[in-house]
Short mmCIF file of C-alpha atoms in Angstrom, two decimals:
data_model
loop_
_atom_site.label_atom_id
_atom_site.label_comp_id
_atom_site.label_asym_id
_atom_site.label_seq_id
_atom_site.Cartn_x
_atom_site.Cartn_y
_atom_site.Cartn_z
CA UNK A 1 14.95 16.45 -16.52
CA UNK A 2 15.54 15.74 -12.85
CA UNK A 3 16.89 12.45 -11.51
CA UNK A 4 13.59 11.41 -9.89
CA UNK A 5 11.76 11.82 -13.20
CA UNK A 6 14.20 9.53 -15.02
CA UNK A 7 13.84 6.83 -12.36
CA UNK A 8 10.05 7.15 -12.51
CA UNK A 9 10.06 6.72 -16.30
CA UNK A 10 12.30 3.66 -15.99
CA UNK A 11 10.23 2.06 -13.21
CA UNK A 12 6.83 2.68 -14.77
CA UNK A 13 8.04 1.94 -18.31
CA UNK A 14 9.49 -1.41 -17.26
CA UNK A 15 6.21 -2.28 -15.53
CA UNK A 16 4.28 -1.62 -18.76
CA UNK A 17 6.79 -3.73 -20.68
CA UNK A 18 6.66 -6.67 -18.27
CA UNK A 19 2.87 -6.58 -17.96
CA UNK A 20 2.21 -6.41 -21.72
CA UNK A 21 5.03 -8.86 -22.50
CA UNK A 22 3.80 -11.37 -19.92
CA UNK A 23 0.26 -11.16 -21.31
CA UNK A 24 1.52 -11.75 -24.87
CA UNK A 25 3.72 -14.67 -23.75
CA UNK A 26 0.95 -16.25 -21.65
CA UNK A 27 -1.48 -16.17 -24.60
CA UNK A 28 1.08 -17.86 -26.86
CA UNK A 29 1.75 -20.65 -24.36
CA UNK A 30 -1.95 -21.21 -23.63
CA UNK A 31 -2.51 -21.73 -27.35
CA UNK A 32 -0.59 -25.03 -27.00
CA UNK A 33 -3.03 -26.44 -24.44
CA UNK A 34 -6.43 -25.07 -25.48
CA UNK A 35 -8.38 -23.64 -28.41
CA UNK A 36 -8.88 -19.95 -29.29
CA UNK A 37 -11.91 -19.59 -27.00
CA UNK A 38 -9.93 -21.11 -24.15
CA UNK A 39 -7.10 -18.62 -24.69
CA UNK A 40 -9.52 -15.68 -24.58
CA UNK A 41 -11.14 -17.04 -21.43
CA UNK A 42 -7.76 -17.59 -19.75
CA UNK A 43 -6.69 -14.07 -20.69
CA UNK A 44 -9.78 -12.71 -18.96
CA UNK A 45 -8.92 -14.73 -15.86
CA UNK A 46 -5.38 -13.36 -15.59
CA UNK A 47 -6.53 -9.78 -16.15
CA UNK A 48 -9.04 -10.29 -13.34
CA UNK A 49 -6.22 -11.61 -11.16
CA UNK A 50 -4.17 -8.48 -11.90
CA UNK A 51 -7.12 -6.34 -10.74
CA UNK A 52 -7.08 -8.20 -7.42
CA UNK A 53 -3.34 -7.49 -7.17
CA UNK A 54 -3.93 -3.78 -7.80
CA UNK A 55 -6.53 -3.67 -5.03
CA UNK A 56 -4.40 -5.64 -2.55
CA UNK A 57 -1.46 -3.21 -2.55
CA UNK A 58 -3.02 -0.55 -0.31
CA UNK A 59 -4.33 -2.86 2.47
CA UNK A 60 -1.14 -4.97 2.47
CA UNK A 61 0.99 -1.84 2.78
CA UNK A 62 -1.14 -0.76 5.72
CA UNK A 63 -1.28 -4.08 7.57
CA UNK A 64 2.09 -5.77 6.97
CA UNK A 65 5.12 -4.89 9.12
CA UNK A 66 8.11 -3.37 7.31
CA UNK A 67 10.25 -6.52 7.64
CA UNK A 68 7.51 -8.72 6.18
CA UNK A 69 7.08 -6.36 3.24
CA UNK A 70 10.82 -6.35 2.60
CA UNK A 71 10.85 -10.16 2.64
CA UNK A 72 7.88 -10.29 0.27
CA UNK A 73 9.53 -7.86 -2.16
CA UNK A 74 12.79 -9.80 -2.07
CA UNK A 75 11.09 -13.11 -2.85
CA UNK A 76 8.95 -11.74 -5.68
CA UNK A 77 11.64 -11.93 -8.38
CA UNK A 78 12.18 -15.63 -7.67
CA UNK A 79 8.42 -16.21 -7.73
CA UNK A 80 8.05 -14.39 -11.07
CA UNK A 81 10.86 -16.44 -12.63
CA UNK A 82 9.26 -19.64 -11.33
CA UNK A 83 5.84 -18.70 -12.76
CA UNK A 84 7.38 -17.89 -16.15
CA UNK A 85 9.03 -21.34 -16.07
CA UNK A 86 5.71 -23.09 -15.34
CA UNK A 87 4.05 -21.15 -18.16
CA UNK A 88 6.95 -22.02 -20.49
CA UNK A 89 6.60 -25.79 -20.00
CA UNK A 90 2.74 -25.52 -20.38
CA UNK A 91 2.26 -29.04 -19.04
CA UNK A 92 -1.51 -28.63 -18.99
CA UNK A 93 -4.33 -26.08 -19.03
CA UNK A 94 -4.79 -26.04 -15.24
CA UNK A 95 -1.07 -25.77 -14.36
CA UNK A 96 -0.47 -23.04 -16.94
CA UNK A 97 -3.53 -21.06 -15.86
CA UNK A 98 -2.62 -21.24 -12.16
CA UNK A 99 0.90 -20.00 -12.92
CA UNK A 100 -0.56 -17.14 -14.96
CA UNK A 101 -3.00 -16.20 -12.21
CA UNK A 102 -0.26 -15.98 -9.59
CA UNK A 103 2.10 -14.13 -11.95
CA UNK A 104 -0.49 -11.45 -12.74
CA UNK A 105 -1.50 -11.18 -9.09
CA UNK A 106 2.11 -10.18 -8.37
CA UNK A 107 2.27 -7.87 -11.39
CA UNK A 108 -0.95 -6.16 -10.29
CA UNK A 109 0.41 -5.65 -6.78
CA UNK A 110 3.66 -4.11 -8.00
CA UNK A 111 1.83 -2.15 -10.70
CA UNK A 112 -0.33 -0.44 -8.09
CA UNK A 113 2.76 0.32 -6.00
CA UNK A 114 4.70 1.69 -8.97
CA UNK A 115 1.86 4.07 -9.92
CA UNK A 116 1.66 5.30 -6.32
CA UNK A 117 5.42 5.84 -5.99
CA UNK A 118 5.60 7.69 -9.32
CA UNK A 119 2.71 9.90 -8.19
CA UNK A 120 4.58 10.67 -4.97
CA UNK A 121 7.58 11.86 -7.00
CA UNK A 122 5.51 14.80 -8.26
CA UNK A 123 3.34 15.32 -5.17
CA UNK A 124 4.96 18.61 -4.14
CA UNK A 125 4.75 20.04 -7.67
CA UNK A 126 1.25 19.01 -8.73
CA UNK A 127 -0.22 22.53 -8.37
CA UNK A 128 2.64 24.22 -10.24
CA UNK A 129 3.57 24.53 -13.90
CA UNK A 130 6.68 22.47 -13.11
CA UNK A 131 4.71 19.25 -12.64
CA UNK A 132 5.55 16.68 -15.33
CA UNK A 133 3.32 13.88 -14.11
CA UNK A 134 1.41 13.23 -17.34
CA UNK A 135 4.43 13.50 -19.60
CA UNK A 136 6.34 11.14 -17.30
CA UNK A 137 3.52 8.59 -17.67
CA UNK A 138 3.55 9.19 -21.44
CA UNK A 139 7.32 8.71 -21.71
CA UNK A 140 7.13 5.58 -19.56
CA UNK A 141 4.32 4.16 -21.69
CA UNK A 142 6.25 4.82 -24.92
CA UNK A 143 9.38 3.29 -23.37
CA UNK A 144 7.48 0.15 -22.32
CA UNK A 145 5.89 -0.28 -25.77
CA UNK A 146 9.30 0.19 -27.42
CA UNK A 147 10.87 -2.48 -25.18
CA UNK A 148 8.06 -4.88 -26.05
CA UNK A 149 8.53 -4.19 -29.76
CA UNK A 150 12.26 -4.92 -29.48
CA UNK A 151 11.66 -8.06 -27.42
CA UNK A 152 9.10 -9.48 -29.88
CA UNK A 153 10.81 -8.50 -33.14
CA UNK A 154 14.55 -8.36 -32.50
CA UNK A 155 14.91 -11.47 -30.33
CA UNK A 156 14.03 -14.71 -32.09
CA UNK A 157 14.49 -17.10 -29.19
CA UNK A 158 11.44 -17.41 -26.92
CA UNK A 159 13.69 -18.46 -24.02
CA UNK A 160 15.77 -15.29 -24.39
CA UNK A 161 12.58 -13.20 -24.53
CA UNK A 162 11.48 -14.68 -21.20
CA UNK A 163 14.91 -14.06 -19.66
CA UNK A 164 14.68 -10.45 -20.81
CA UNK A 165 11.26 -10.13 -19.13
CA UNK A 166 12.57 -11.64 -15.88
CA UNK A 167 15.62 -9.34 -15.83
CA UNK A 168 13.39 -6.34 -16.50
CA UNK A 169 11.15 -7.27 -13.57
CA UNK A 170 14.20 -7.59 -11.31
CA UNK A 171 15.34 -4.08 -12.31
CA UNK A 172 11.85 -2.69 -11.71
CA UNK A 173 11.69 -4.38 -8.34
CA UNK A 174 15.04 -2.87 -7.35
CA UNK A 175 13.89 0.64 -8.30
CA UNK A 176 10.59 -0.02 -6.51
CA UNK A 177 12.28 -1.05 -3.25
CA UNK A 178 14.61 1.99 -3.22
CA UNK A 179 11.76 4.42 -3.91
CA UNK A 180 9.44 2.73 -1.39
CA UNK A 181 12.07 3.11 1.32
CA UNK A 182 12.53 6.80 0.46
CA UNK A 183 8.79 7.49 0.58
CA UNK A 184 8.50 5.50 3.81
CA UNK A 185 11.26 7.58 5.41
CA UNK A 186 9.79 10.91 4.22
CA UNK A 187 6.17 10.02 4.86
CA UNK A 188 3.25 10.11 2.42
CA UNK A 189 2.73 13.52 0.82
CA UNK A 190 -0.80 14.92 0.49
CA UNK A 191 -0.29 18.24 -1.31
CA UNK A 192 -4.05 18.72 -1.62
CA UNK A 193 -6.70 18.68 1.07
CA UNK A 194 -7.87 15.14 1.83
CA UNK A 195 -11.07 13.73 0.38
CA UNK A 196 -14.46 15.24 1.09
CA UNK A 197 -17.79 14.58 -0.61
CA UNK A 198 -16.81 16.40 -3.80
CA UNK A 199 -13.52 14.52 -4.18
CA UNK A 200 -15.19 11.14 -3.75
CA UNK A 201 -17.94 12.01 -6.22
CA UNK A 202 -15.24 13.09 -8.65
CA UNK A 203 -13.50 9.75 -8.18
CA UNK A 204 -16.68 7.72 -8.73
CA UNK A 205 -17.47 9.72 -11.87
CA UNK A 206 -13.98 9.04 -13.18
CA UNK A 207 -14.49 5.30 -12.63
CA UNK A 208 -17.73 5.34 -14.65
CA UNK A 209 -16.11 7.43 -17.41
CA UNK A 210 -13.16 5.05 -17.73
CA UNK A 211 -15.55 2.07 -17.74
CA UNK A 212 -17.62 3.48 -20.61
CA UNK A 213 -14.56 4.59 -22.55
CA UNK A 214 -13.07 1.12 -22.11
CA UNK A 215 -16.15 -0.37 -23.78
CA UNK A 216 -15.91 2.06 -26.71
CA UNK A 217 -12.19 1.45 -27.25
CA UNK A 218 -12.57 -2.33 -26.73
CA UNK A 219 -15.23 -2.32 -29.45
CA UNK A 220 -12.89 -0.48 -31.81
CA UNK A 221 -10.07 -2.88 -30.88
CA UNK A 222 -12.28 -5.89 -31.59
CA UNK A 223 -13.41 -4.41 -34.92
CA UNK A 224 -9.77 -4.14 -36.00
CA UNK A 225 -8.91 -7.60 -34.61
CA UNK A 226 -11.80 -9.28 -36.43
CA UNK A 227 -10.55 -7.98 -39.78
CA UNK A 228 -7.01 -9.11 -38.92
CA UNK A 229 -8.13 -12.56 -37.72
CA UNK A 230 -10.33 -13.02 -40.78
CA UNK A 231 -7.36 -12.51 -43.11
CA UNK A 232 -8.59 -9.16 -44.37
CA UNK A 233 -5.34 -7.46 -43.40
CA UNK A 234 -2.07 -8.27 -41.67
CA UNK A 235 -1.52 -5.84 -38.81
CA UNK A 236 1.90 -7.05 -37.73
CA UNK A 237 3.91 -5.38 -34.96
CA UNK A 238 4.85 -2.06 -36.59
CA UNK A 239 1.62 -0.20 -35.69
CA UNK A 240 2.61 -0.55 -32.03
CA UNK A 241 5.18 2.17 -32.66
CA UNK A 242 2.25 4.44 -33.48
CA UNK A 243 0.81 3.48 -30.09
CA UNK A 244 4.05 4.56 -28.41
CA UNK A 245 4.04 7.89 -30.26
CA UNK A 246 0.43 8.61 -29.34
CA UNK A 247 1.12 7.90 -25.65
CA UNK A 248 4.15 10.19 -25.73
CA UNK A 249 2.19 12.99 -27.41
CA UNK A 250 -0.70 12.60 -24.97
CA UNK A 251 1.61 12.99 -21.97
CA UNK A 252 2.92 16.34 -23.18
CA UNK A 253 -0.53 17.63 -24.17
CA UNK A 254 -2.12 16.60 -20.87
CA UNK A 255 0.46 18.57 -18.84
CA UNK A 256 -0.41 21.90 -20.50
CA UNK A 257 -1.65 24.37 -17.86
CA UNK A 258 -1.65 21.70 -15.13
CA UNK A 259 -4.00 19.40 -17.07
CA UNK A 260 -6.58 22.09 -17.88
CA UNK A 261 -7.20 20.66 -21.37
CA UNK A 262 -6.91 16.96 -20.54
CA UNK A 263 -10.64 16.23 -20.47
CA UNK A 264 -11.46 18.15 -23.66
CA UNK A 265 -8.60 16.41 -25.53
CA UNK A 266 -9.79 13.01 -24.36
CA UNK A 267 -13.36 13.92 -25.31
CA UNK A 268 -12.24 14.70 -28.87
CA UNK A 269 -10.31 11.43 -29.09
CA UNK A 270 -13.35 9.49 -27.85
CA UNK A 271 -15.59 11.24 -30.39
CA UNK A 272 -13.17 10.31 -33.18
CA UNK A 273 -13.11 6.68 -32.00
CA UNK A 274 -16.91 6.50 -31.85
CA UNK A 275 -17.17 7.85 -35.40
CA UNK A 276 -14.56 5.28 -36.47
CA UNK A 277 -16.61 2.41 -34.96
CA UNK A 278 -19.62 3.61 -36.95
CA UNK A 279 -17.57 3.91 -40.17
CA UNK A 280 -16.07 0.40 -39.85
CA UNK A 281 -19.48 -1.06 -39.02
CA UNK A 282 -20.79 0.44 -42.24
CA UNK A 283 -17.98 -1.16 -44.24
CA UNK A 284 -15.56 1.76 -44.19
CA UNK A 285 -11.77 1.52 -44.73
CA UNK A 286 -9.91 -0.79 -42.36
CA UNK A 287 -6.77 1.36 -42.33
CA UNK A 288 -8.79 4.21 -40.82
CA UNK A 289 -9.86 2.02 -37.91
CA UNK A 290 -6.32 0.76 -37.42
CA UNK A 291 -4.76 4.23 -37.26
CA UNK A 292 -7.50 5.67 -35.04
CA UNK A 293 -7.34 2.69 -32.67
CA UNK A 294 -3.59 2.98 -32.04
CA UNK A 295 -3.77 6.75 -31.71
CA UNK A 296 -6.73 6.70 -29.33
CA UNK A 297 -5.43 3.78 -27.24
CA UNK A 298 -2.28 5.72 -26.34
CA UNK A 299 -4.26 8.83 -25.37
CA UNK A 300 -6.69 6.73 -23.32
CA UNK A 301 -3.95 4.85 -21.43
CA UNK A 302 -2.25 8.07 -20.37
CA UNK A 303 -5.60 9.67 -19.54
CA UNK A 304 -6.79 7.10 -17.02
CA UNK A 305 -3.34 6.53 -15.49
CA UNK A 306 -2.50 10.21 -14.93
CA UNK A 307 -6.08 11.16 -13.91
CA UNK A 308 -6.19 8.63 -11.08
CA UNK A 309 -2.66 9.52 -10.01
CA UNK A 310 -3.63 13.21 -9.76
CA UNK A 311 -6.82 12.30 -7.91
CA UNK A 312 -4.84 10.27 -5.35
CA UNK A 313 -3.44 13.50 -3.90
CA UNK A 314 -6.91 14.50 -2.70
CA UNK A 315 -7.77 11.07 -1.28
CA UNK A 316 -6.99 9.73 2.16
CA UNK A 317 -6.39 6.30 0.56
CA UNK A 318 -3.81 7.60 -1.92
CA UNK A 319 -2.14 4.19 -2.25
CA UNK A 320 -5.40 2.71 -3.54
CA UNK A 321 -6.42 5.48 -5.94
CA UNK A 322 -3.05 6.03 -7.64
CA UNK A 323 -3.13 2.70 -9.50
CA UNK A 324 -6.90 2.36 -9.76
CA UNK A 325 -6.96 3.53 -13.38
CA UNK A 326 -5.21 0.42 -14.68
CA UNK A 327 -7.33 -1.80 -12.39
CA UNK A 328 -10.61 -0.28 -13.64
CA UNK A 329 -9.46 -0.56 -17.25
CA UNK A 330 -8.45 -4.23 -16.88
CA UNK A 331 -11.65 -5.15 -15.06
CA UNK A 332 -13.87 -3.42 -17.61
CA UNK A 333 -11.91 -4.91 -20.51
CA UNK A 334 -12.71 -8.37 -19.11
CA UNK A 335 -16.34 -7.58 -18.35
CA UNK A 336 -17.14 -5.95 -21.70
CA UNK A 337 -15.20 -8.23 -24.08
CA UNK A 338 -18.14 -10.50 -24.94
CA UNK A 339 -20.58 -7.58 -25.09
CA UNK A 340 -18.43 -5.61 -27.55
CA UNK A 341 -18.07 -8.67 -29.79
CA UNK A 342 -21.81 -9.27 -29.68
CA UNK A 343 -22.34 -5.63 -30.60
CA UNK A 344 -20.09 -5.93 -33.65
CA UNK A 345 -21.96 -9.05 -34.82
CA UNK A 346 -25.30 -7.26 -34.49
CA UNK A 347 -26.98 -5.44 -37.40
CA UNK A 348 -25.11 -2.26 -38.29
CA UNK A 349 -27.93 0.04 -37.20
CA UNK A 350 -27.89 -1.53 -33.70
CA UNK A 351 -24.14 -0.97 -33.39
CA UNK A 352 -24.47 2.64 -34.55
CA UNK A 353 -27.32 3.45 -32.14
CA UNK A 354 -25.60 1.87 -29.11
CA UNK A 355 -22.25 3.51 -29.94
CA UNK A 356 -23.90 6.94 -30.19
CA UNK A 357 -25.89 6.43 -26.97
CA UNK A 358 -22.72 5.44 -25.09
CA UNK A 359 -20.93 8.46 -26.51
CA UNK A 360 -23.76 10.75 -25.39
CA UNK A 361 -23.77 9.30 -21.86
CA UNK A 362 -19.98 9.56 -21.59
CA UNK A 363 -20.11 13.16 -22.85
CA UNK A 364 -22.52 14.12 -20.06
CA UNK A 365 -20.38 12.35 -17.45
CA UNK A 366 -17.23 14.14 -18.65
CA UNK A 367 -19.01 17.49 -18.37
CA UNK A 368 -20.18 16.72 -14.81
CA UNK A 369 -16.74 15.33 -13.93
CA UNK A 370 -15.12 18.56 -15.12
CA UNK A 371 -17.51 20.59 -12.95
CA UNK A 372 -16.88 18.44 -9.89
CA UNK A 373 -13.15 18.60 -10.53
CA UNK A 374 -13.29 22.39 -10.70
CA UNK A 375 -15.26 22.49 -7.42
CA UNK A 376 -12.75 20.17 -5.76
CA UNK A 377 -9.79 22.26 -6.89
CA UNK A 378 -11.56 25.46 -5.80
CA UNK A 379 -12.17 24.06 -2.31
CA UNK A 380 -8.58 22.87 -2.09
CA UNK A 381 -7.28 26.27 -3.15
CA UNK A 382 -9.50 28.00 -0.59
CA UNK A 383 -8.30 25.64 2.15
CA UNK A 384 -4.66 26.30 1.24
CA UNK A 385 -5.26 30.06 1.13
CA UNK A 386 -7.14 29.97 4.44
CA UNK A 387 -4.11 28.42 6.10
CA UNK A 388 -1.88 31.16 4.73
CA UNK A 389 -4.40 33.85 5.69
CA UNK A 390 -4.39 32.61 9.28
CA UNK A 391 -0.62 32.94 9.40
CA UNK A 392 -0.87 36.43 7.96
CA UNK A 393 -3.54 37.51 10.48
CA UNK A 394 -1.23 36.54 13.33
CA UNK A 395 1.45 38.74 11.81
CA UNK A 396 -1.02 41.62 11.34
CA UNK A 397 -1.99 41.52 15.01
CA UNK A 398 1.39 42.99 15.89
CA UNK A 399 1.81 44.93 12.62
CA UNK A 400 1.86 48.70 12.60
CA UNK A 401 -0.10 48.95 9.33
CA UNK A 402 -3.70 47.89 8.80
CA UNK A 403 -4.68 45.41 6.09
CA UNK A 404 -6.24 48.25 4.08
CA UNK A 405 -2.98 50.20 4.18
CA UNK A 406 -1.00 47.14 3.07
CA UNK A 407 -3.41 46.54 0.21
CA UNK A 408 -2.93 50.16 -0.88
CA UNK A 409 0.86 49.77 -0.71
CA UNK A 410 0.63 46.56 -2.74
CA UNK A 411 -1.50 48.32 -5.35
CA UNK A 412 0.98 51.19 -5.54
CA UNK A 413 4.01 48.92 -5.83
CA UNK A 414 2.52 46.79 -8.61
CA UNK A 415 0.52 49.54 -10.35
CA UNK A 416 -2.92 48.02 -9.79
CA UNK A 417 -5.97 49.94 -10.96
CA UNK A 418 -8.78 50.76 -8.49
CA UNK A 419 -10.97 48.09 -10.10
CA UNK A 420 -8.17 45.52 -9.83
CA UNK A 421 -7.78 46.38 -6.14
CA UNK A 422 -11.50 45.83 -5.68
CA UNK A 423 -11.27 42.41 -7.38
CA UNK A 424 -8.24 41.45 -5.26
CA UNK A 425 -9.99 42.49 -2.05
CA UNK A 426 -13.02 40.41 -3.00
CA UNK A 427 -10.83 37.35 -3.63
CA UNK A 428 -9.05 37.86 -0.30
CA UNK A 429 -12.23 37.97 1.77
CA UNK A 430 -14.51 35.58 -0.11
CA UNK A 431 -14.60 31.87 -0.87
CA UNK A 432 -17.14 32.39 -3.65
CA UNK A 433 -16.54 30.83 -7.04
CA UNK A 434 -15.92 32.91 -10.17
CA UNK A 435 -19.60 33.33 -11.06
CA UNK A 436 -20.55 34.39 -7.53
CA UNK A 437 -17.64 36.84 -7.33
CA UNK A 438 -18.56 38.38 -10.67
CA UNK A 439 -22.15 38.86 -9.43
CA UNK A 440 -20.95 40.41 -6.17
CA UNK A 441 -18.77 42.87 -8.10
CA UNK A 442 -21.48 43.53 -10.71
CA UNK A 443 -19.18 42.59 -13.61
CA UNK A 444 -19.11 39.77 -16.15
CA UNK A 445 -17.04 36.61 -15.76
CA UNK A 446 -14.96 37.71 -18.75
CA UNK A 447 -14.19 41.05 -17.09
CA UNK A 448 -13.26 39.31 -13.85
CA UNK A 449 -10.87 36.98 -15.69
CA UNK A 450 -9.40 39.97 -17.53
CA UNK A 451 -8.67 41.83 -14.26
CA UNK A 452 -7.15 38.66 -12.78
CA UNK A 453 -5.00 38.15 -15.89
CA UNK A 454 -3.76 41.74 -15.69
CA UNK A 455 -2.80 41.30 -12.02
CA UNK A 456 -1.06 38.00 -12.82
CA UNK A 457 0.96 39.77 -15.48
CA UNK A 458 1.92 42.65 -13.17
CA UNK A 459 2.98 40.34 -10.34
CA UNK A 460 4.48 37.62 -12.57
CA UNK A 461 2.16 34.97 -11.13
CA UNK A 462 -0.19 32.35 -12.57
CA UNK A 463 -3.89 31.93 -11.81
CA UNK A 464 -5.85 33.04 -8.75
CA UNK A 465 -4.07 30.92 -6.18
CA UNK A 466 -0.65 32.07 -7.39
CA UNK A 467 -1.66 35.74 -7.06
CA UNK A 468 -3.07 35.31 -3.54
CA UNK A 469 -0.09 33.28 -2.34
CA UNK A 470 2.21 35.96 -3.72
CA UNK A 471 0.21 38.66 -1.90
CA UNK A 472 0.36 36.81 1.44
CA UNK A 473 4.11 36.30 1.06
CA UNK A 474 4.54 39.99 0.21
CA UNK A 475 2.51 41.01 3.31
CA UNK A 476 4.69 38.89 5.59
CA UNK A 477 7.81 40.62 4.31
CA UNK A 478 6.48 44.12 5.03
#
């Protein structure tokens, strides 16, 4: 594990710990100055404030001079400590709420920045098998949950818990400032081609998918919470360790083949959660809902965080998109809280019908999102390959051998069959997608993939773009 990965896990993990710990602490202090409904309402307010903080990071980074930003960062730790103090004394509903709003505005701002800086750590590796973006997010999430568990269960003094949160924020801020200066000196990295119509449509689809999934998981969360609050079962803190494990597992699964299976895995988790909502609504076992909720919540958190961080590489406003997953989730959690509760209090058949309809809509959106994502990646690959082809053409202008002769030499050196040479030539001179190429060559998609797989094996490369990049590099050496 490289040094940058460890720092990213620490920085992002501490953010998760501080954010979740501050929310838990704020709710406990608000309980002294208002009733249960007031606590829920105040929690919605602070989550909304955090969304504003997430959205402010990108424009503030663009508009503020470097010295002003440095001053703002330096003063943030003192401001966070002061807000925790005001929340701790809970002198009244208004004072406590205002302190919470400002605290979560700052946490949202730094949260957006942390997600962007972590994404930049893996920017140059995102199109390779070496990229560990999702597993880094998963490890950070598990680390943050573990810190919160220790803080809530192993430290009895509330004052010491708050001190621990403040110290953790100071450490995160220090890591943030160092990384921000490094990225500022190196310049923002856009490994993929900047946004076009397809990329923006992909981003909007992802926002809608996360919004609908948030409603489904919030409904499952509320179903579990209602049983706990009604005295039907005591959840306690131990299930949170299951949440950490699920986030860790999700990170490793989502990184397989550069995230190729991420959407299908999340689709299966969502289907399981929808079934669980139906089962609980019909009076099914509570323990099933509890286990499924903590498993699915970890997978969902890593899904929306890593998906938006990956998408930021294709967007001109990378600073905004990198942390947008958490902002969308928080905003939708606030907006759908009352609706999900109303759904659970409705007749069981209403809950079942609405849950299944939402699942069906989300399923269609995931399918379309996958197609748009494939189109976006295909265009990006073609743009990258076009740049390399232009370099190669300049070399060929003064080269003694023609391109046909070089292709024949390449085929001879790597033992390509005549049909494989035909497939390679088609990929070199066409920007068609797989279906169009298969039609042009009068073969099936399966046969085309088989020829590509054989060439990948012979050249020790991965996927279409790896093979073509290898070929261009080989041509330049001849």
